[in-house]
Coordinates of C-alpha atoms and ligand atoms in Angstrom, one line a residue:
M1 CA 106.7 78.7 88.5
K2 CA 103.9 80.9 87.4
K3 CA 102.8 83.5 89.8
T4 CA 99.1 83.8 90.9
I5 CA 97.1 87.0 90.7
T6 CA 94.0 87.3 92.9
V7 CA 91.4 89.6 91.4
I8 CA 88.9 90.9 93.9
V9 CA 85.6 92.0 92.5
P10 CA 83.1 93.7 94.8
C11 CA 79.5 93.2 93.5
Y12 CA 76.3 94.9 94.7
N13 CA 73.2 94.2 92.6
E14 CA 75.3 93.4 89.5
E15 CA 73.4 90.5 88.0
E16 CA 73.6 92.2 84.6
T17 CA 77.3 92.9 84.5
I18 CA 78.9 89.7 86.0
S19 CA 78.8 87.6 82.8
F20 CA 80.3 90.5 80.7
F21 CA 83.0 90.9 83.3
Y22 CA 83.8 87.2 83.3
E23 CA 84.0 87.2 79.5
E24 CA 86.5 90.1 79.5
I25 CA 88.7 88.9 82.3
T26 CA 89.1 85.4 80.8
K27 CA 90.0 87.0 77.4
I28 CA 93.2 88.3 78.9
D29 CA 94.1 84.8 80.2
K30 CA 96.3 83.8 77.3
K31 CA 98.3 87.0 77.3
L32 CA 98.7 87.1 81.0
K33 CA 101.8 85.1 82.2
A34 CA 100.2 84.3 85.5
N35 CA 97.4 82.2 87.0
L36 CA 94.2 83.9 88.0
E37 CA 92.1 83.6 91.1
L38 CA 88.8 85.5 91.0
I39 CA 87.2 86.4 94.2
F40 CA 83.7 87.8 93.8
V41 CA 82.4 89.5 96.9
N42 CA 78.6 89.6 97.0
D43 CA 77.9 92.7 99.1
G44 CA 74.3 91.7 100.2
S45 CA 72.8 92.1 96.7
H46 CA 69.0 92.0 96.4
D47 CA 69.0 90.5 92.9
N48 CA 70.5 87.3 91.4
T49 CA 74.1 88.4 91.7
L50 CA 75.0 85.5 93.9
L51 CA 73.3 83.0 91.6
E52 CA 75.3 84.4 88.7
I53 CA 78.5 84.0 90.6
K54 CA 77.7 80.5 91.7
K55 CA 77.0 79.5 88.0
L56 CA 80.5 80.8 87.1
S57 CA 82.1 79.0 90.1
M58 CA 80.4 75.8 88.9
K59 CA 82.1 75.8 85.5
D60 CA 85.4 77.5 86.5
K61 CA 87.4 76.3 89.5
R62 CA 89.2 79.6 89.7
V63 CA 86.0 81.5 90.6
K64 CA 85.6 81.9 94.4
Y65 CA 83.0 83.9 96.2
I66 CA 82.3 85.4 99.5
S67 CA 78.7 86.4 100.2
F68 CA 77.8 88.9 103.0
S69 CA 74.8 88.7 105.2
R70 CA 73.7 92.2 104.1
N71 CA 75.1 95.2 102.3
F72 CA 78.2 96.4 104.1
G73 CA 79.6 98.7 101.4
K74 CA 82.4 98.5 98.8
E75 CA 85.1 99.2 101.4
A76 CA 84.1 96.1 103.5
A77 CA 83.9 94.0 100.3
M78 CA 87.4 95.0 99.3
L79 CA 88.7 94.1 102.8
A80 CA 87.0 90.7 102.7
G81 CA 88.7 90.0 99.4
L82 CA 92.1 91.1 100.6
E83 CA 91.8 88.9 103.6
A84 CA 90.8 85.9 101.6
A85 CA 93.3 86.4 98.7
N86 CA 95.8 83.6 98.2
G87 CA 97.7 85.2 95.2
D88 CA 101.3 86.5 95.0
Y89 CA 99.8 89.7 93.7
V90 CA 96.3 91.1 94.4
S91 CA 94.2 93.3 92.2
V92 CA 90.9 95.1 92.9
M93 CA 88.5 95.7 90.1
D94 CA 85.0 97.0 89.6
V95 CA 82.6 94.5 87.9
D96 CA 81.0 97.1 85.6
L97 CA 84.0 97.2 83.2
Q98 CA 84.8 100.8 84.0
D99 CA 88.1 99.3 85.0
K100 CA 89.4 97.6 81.9
P101 CA 90.6 94.1 82.7
S102 CA 93.0 94.2 79.8
L103 CA 95.0 96.8 81.8
L104 CA 96.0 94.0 84.2
I105 CA 98.5 92.7 81.6
T106 CA 100.5 96.0 81.6
M107 CA 100.1 96.2 85.4
F108 CA 101.5 92.7 85.8
E109 CA 104.4 93.3 83.4
T110 CA 105.3 96.5 85.3
I111 CA 105.1 95.0 88.8
E112 CA 107.1 91.9 87.7
K113 CA 110.1 94.0 87.0
G114 CA 110.3 94.6 90.8
E115 CA 110.8 98.3 90.8
Y116 CA 107.2 99.0 92.0
D117 CA 105.1 97.5 94.7
C118 CA 101.9 98.7 93.3
V119 CA 100.6 99.6 89.9
A120 CA 97.4 101.7 90.1
A121 CA 95.0 103.2 87.6
K122 CA 94.2 106.9 87.4
S123 CA 91.4 108.1 85.1
V124 CA 92.1 111.3 83.2
S125 CA 88.5 111.8 82.2
R126 CA 85.3 111.2 84.1
H127 CA 83.0 109.7 81.5
G128 CA 79.6 108.8 82.9
Y129 CA 79.8 111.4 85.6
S130 CA 77.3 114.2 85.8
F131 CA 78.5 117.8 85.4
F132 CA 77.7 118.4 89.1
R133 CA 79.6 115.3 90.2
K134 CA 82.7 116.3 88.2
I135 CA 82.9 119.7 89.8
F136 CA 82.2 118.3 93.2
T137 CA 84.9 115.7 92.8
K138 CA 87.5 118.2 91.7
L139 CA 86.7 120.4 94.7
Y140 CA 86.8 117.5 97.0
Y141 CA 90.4 116.5 96.0
K142 CA 91.5 120.0 96.5
I143 CA 90.1 120.2 100.0
I144 CA 91.2 116.8 101.2
N145 CA 94.8 117.3 100.0
K146 CA 94.9 120.6 101.8
L147 CA 93.6 119.0 105.0
S148 CA 95.3 115.6 105.1
K149 CA 99.0 114.7 105.3
T150 CA 98.3 111.5 103.4
K151 CA 98.2 112.3 99.7
I152 CA 95.0 111.4 97.9
V153 CA 95.6 111.4 94.2
D154 CA 93.0 113.1 92.0
G155 CA 91.3 110.6 89.7
A156 CA 92.8 107.6 91.5
R157 CA 90.6 104.5 91.2
D158 CA 90.6 101.5 93.6
F159 CA 91.7 99.6 90.5
R160 CA 95.3 98.4 91.1
L161 CA 97.7 95.5 91.4
M162 CA 99.7 95.1 94.6
T163 CA 102.4 92.8 95.9
R164 CA 101.7 90.4 98.8
Q165 CA 103.9 92.6 101.0
M166 CA 101.7 95.7 100.4
V167 CA 98.5 93.7 100.9
N168 CA 99.8 92.4 104.3
A169 CA 100.6 95.9 105.3
I170 CA 97.0 97.0 104.4
L171 CA 95.6 94.2 106.4
K172 CA 97.3 95.5 109.5
L173 CA 95.0 98.6 109.3
R174 CA 92.0 97.3 111.1
E175 CA 90.0 100.5 111.3
Y176 CA 86.2 100.4 111.1
N177 CA 85.8 103.6 109.0
R178 CA 87.7 102.5 106.0
Y179 CA 88.7 104.8 103.2
S180 CA 90.8 102.7 100.8
K181 CA 92.2 105.5 98.7
G182 CA 93.7 106.9 101.9
I183 CA 94.8 103.5 103.2
F184 CA 96.6 102.6 100.0
S185 CA 98.5 105.9 100.2
F186 CA 99.1 105.6 104.0
V187 CA 100.9 102.3 103.8
G188 CA 103.4 103.8 101.4
F189 CA 105.4 101.6 99.0
N190 CA 106.3 102.6 95.4
T191 CA 103.2 103.2 93.3
K192 CA 103.3 103.5 89.5
W193 CA 100.3 105.4 88.1
I194 CA 98.9 104.4 84.8
T195 CA 96.5 106.9 83.3
Y196 CA 93.6 105.7 81.2
E197 CA 90.3 106.9 79.8
N198 CA 87.6 105.4 81.9
S199 CA 84.4 104.4 80.2
E200 CA 80.7 104.2 81.1
R201 CA 79.5 101.2 82.9
I202 CA 78.5 98.3 80.7
A203 CA 75.1 97.8 82.2
G204 CA 73.1 98.5 85.4
K205 CA 73.3 101.7 87.4
T206 CA 75.9 103.3 89.7
K207 CA 75.3 102.6 93.4
W208 CA 76.6 106.0 94.4
S209 CA 73.9 108.7 94.8
F210 CA 75.2 112.2 95.2
W211 CA 74.2 112.2 98.8
K212 CA 76.1 108.9 99.5
L213 CA 79.2 110.4 97.8
F214 CA 78.9 113.6 99.8
T215 CA 78.8 111.7 103.2
Y216 CA 81.6 109.4 102.0
S217 CA 83.8 112.4 101.3
L218 CA 83.1 114.0 104.6
E219 CA 83.9 110.7 106.3
S220 CA 87.2 110.4 104.4
I221 CA 88.2 113.8 105.7
V222 CA 87.4 112.8 109.3
S223 CA 89.3 109.6 108.7
F224 CA 92.5 111.1 107.4
S225 CA 92.8 114.5 109.0
T226 CA 92.3 116.1 112.4
L227 CA 92.8 119.6 111.0
P228 CA 89.1 120.5 111.3
L229 CA 89.5 120.1 115.0
S230 CA 92.4 122.5 115.0
I231 CA 90.5 124.9 112.8
A232 CA 87.6 124.8 115.4
S233 CA 90.0 125.8 118.2
I234 CA 91.6 128.5 116.1
V235 CA 88.2 130.0 115.3
G236 CA 87.5 130.0 119.1
I237 CA 90.7 131.9 119.9
V238 CA 90.0 134.4 117.1
F239 CA 86.6 135.1 118.5
F240 CA 88.0 135.4 122.0
I241 CA 90.5 138.1 120.8
I242 CA 87.7 140.0 119.0
S243 CA 85.5 140.0 122.0
I244 CA 88.4 141.4 124.2
V245 CA 88.9 144.2 121.7
L246 CA 85.2 144.9 121.6
I247 CA 84.9 145.0 125.4
I248 CA 87.8 147.5 125.6
V249 CA 86.1 149.7 122.9
I250 CA 82.8 149.7 124.8
I251 CA 84.3 150.5 128.1
V252 CA 86.3 153.4 126.7
K253 CA 83.3 154.7 124.7
T254 CA 81.1 154.6 127.8
L255 CA 83.7 156.4 130.0
I256 CA 84.2 159.1 127.4
F257 CA 80.7 159.7 125.9
G258 CA 78.4 158.0 128.5
D259 CA 76.4 155.6 126.3
P260 CA 72.6 155.3 126.5
V261 CA 71.2 151.8 126.0
A262 CA 71.5 151.1 122.3
G263 CA 72.5 148.5 119.8
W264 CA 69.9 145.8 120.6
P265 CA 69.6 144.6 116.9
S266 CA 73.4 144.3 116.6
L267 CA 73.5 142.4 119.9
V268 CA 71.0 139.8 118.6
C269 CA 73.1 139.5 115.4
I270 CA 76.2 138.8 117.4
I271 CA 74.5 136.2 119.6
F272 CA 73.2 134.4 116.5
F273 CA 76.5 134.6 114.8
V274 CA 78.6 133.3 117.7
S275 CA 76.2 130.6 118.7
G276 CA 76.2 129.4 115.0
I277 CA 79.9 129.1 115.1
Q278 CA 79.8 127.3 118.4
L279 CA 77.3 124.8 117.1
C280 CA 79.4 124.3 114.0
C281 CA 82.5 123.6 116.1
L282 CA 80.5 121.3 118.4
G283 CA 79.4 119.5 115.2
I284 CA 83.0 119.0 114.1
I285 CA 83.9 117.5 117.5
G286 CA 80.8 115.4 117.3
Q287 CA 81.9 113.9 114.0
Y288 CA 85.2 112.8 115.5
L289 CA 83.5 111.5 118.6
A290 CA 81.1 109.5 116.6
K291 CA 83.9 107.9 114.6
T292 CA 85.7 107.1 117.8
Y293 CA 82.6 105.6 119.2
L294 CA 82.2 103.3 116.2
E295 CA 85.9 102.3 116.3
I296 CA 85.8 101.5 120.0
K297 CA 82.8 99.3 119.7
N298 CA 85.0 97.1 117.6
R299 CA 82.2 95.5 115.6
P300 CA 83.1 93.2 112.7
I301 CA 83.5 95.2 109.4
Y302 CA 81.5 92.6 107.5
I303 CA 79.7 89.3 108.2
V304 CA 80.0 86.4 105.8
K305 CA 76.9 84.3 105.2
E306 CA 78.4 81.8 102.7
T307 CA 81.5 81.2 100.7
N308 CA 83.3 78.5 98.8
M309 CA 86.6 79.4 100.3
E310 CA 86.7 77.0 103.2
D311 CA 90.2 77.8 104.4
Y312 CA 89.4 81.4 104.7
Y313 CA 86.1 80.8 106.4
E314 CA 87.6 78.4 108.9
K315 CA 90.5 80.7 109.8
N316 CA 88.3 83.8 110.3
F317 CA 84.9 82.7 111.4
K318 CA 85.0 79.3 113.2
Ligands
UDP401 N1 79.7 98.1 95.2 C1 79.7 97.3 96.3 N2 79.0 97.7 97.4 C2 78.3 98.8 97.4 C3 78.3 99.7 96.3 C4 79.1 99.3 95.2 O1 80.3 96.2 96.3 O2 77.6 99.1 98.4 C5 80.6 97.7 94.0 C6 79.8 97.7 92.7 O3 79.2 96.5 92.5 C7 80.9 97.9 91.7 C8 81.9 98.8 92.4 O4 81.6 98.7 93.8 O5 81.6 96.7 91.3 C9 81.8 100.3 92.0 O6 80.4 100.7 92.1 P1 79.8 101.7 91.1 O7 80.1 101.3 89.7 O8 78.3 101.8 91.5 O9 80.5 103.0 91.4 P2 81.1 104.1 90.4 O10 81.9 103.4 89.4 O11 79.9 104.8 89.9 O12 81.9 105.0 91.3
MG402 MG1 81.3 102.0 88.3

């Protein structure tokens, strides 16, 4: 019997790109020796994205959709798709055609051989990224891989094909602060990396401002490493040792030379310096505390407003 591949497509304000995407993905139909199920997740778009998806679902039974009550972010959209997916294999793909749907054929052929549980795409170039973003991304991967035990592959996209077994493992990770690149790597399994040249998006604009990316990268560090906390305590210990040495020096100096009151400016500098470090360490602890606070509230990661996947809706929301 033919296997089924579920393709999850997160969409946020993508009215311009959806029809191009649908055209491309249906093109591979004949070559792909599997059935397709397409799940478009409308992540609270403010344009006609949902309408476009509904039009497709009208003419093609394989097109399913889940529409959120507001924008919850790509991570939440991917999770919704993974929870709703019925396929034997599951793929995640951007709608802007930066992830080439044709690559799915190779991915499927590779995964069918059974040696790998996941075939994932890694872009060698970063077309469509600004100079600043390229440098920042490089630096980010260097830092996170130093800090985190979970390996985050440089250039890895969310674009991949996974077995049902791996998807079920991912669904066991119910954390609120989701960082998929880390989660994919955390669950393990054999991953085959396919490198490819990514291209610029077909239409529309990227949803990631530099600031959004920056906070996302900080969040991912907090999600996958507790090393900053250890660094904070080490800095504290180092300062303690330095202060002991200084105290001894001052006592000895006063006993030998008898010191008049001096060094007021240097004192102010030291106070500023040390309180700066203290605030920084408090900030690091605060980051972890904030994350813990959000986790413990146990709020839903996304809220569905409407969907044409009745089974999924009934199971999760009724
Ligand atoms: N996306 C989403 N919710 C968001 C932001 C983005 O579902 O809050 C989707 C978006 O529609 C696209 C994918 O995530 O399908 C990748 O977004 P984008 O192309 O803007 O990111 P980039 O490729 O620039 O990293
Ligand atoms: Mg894109």
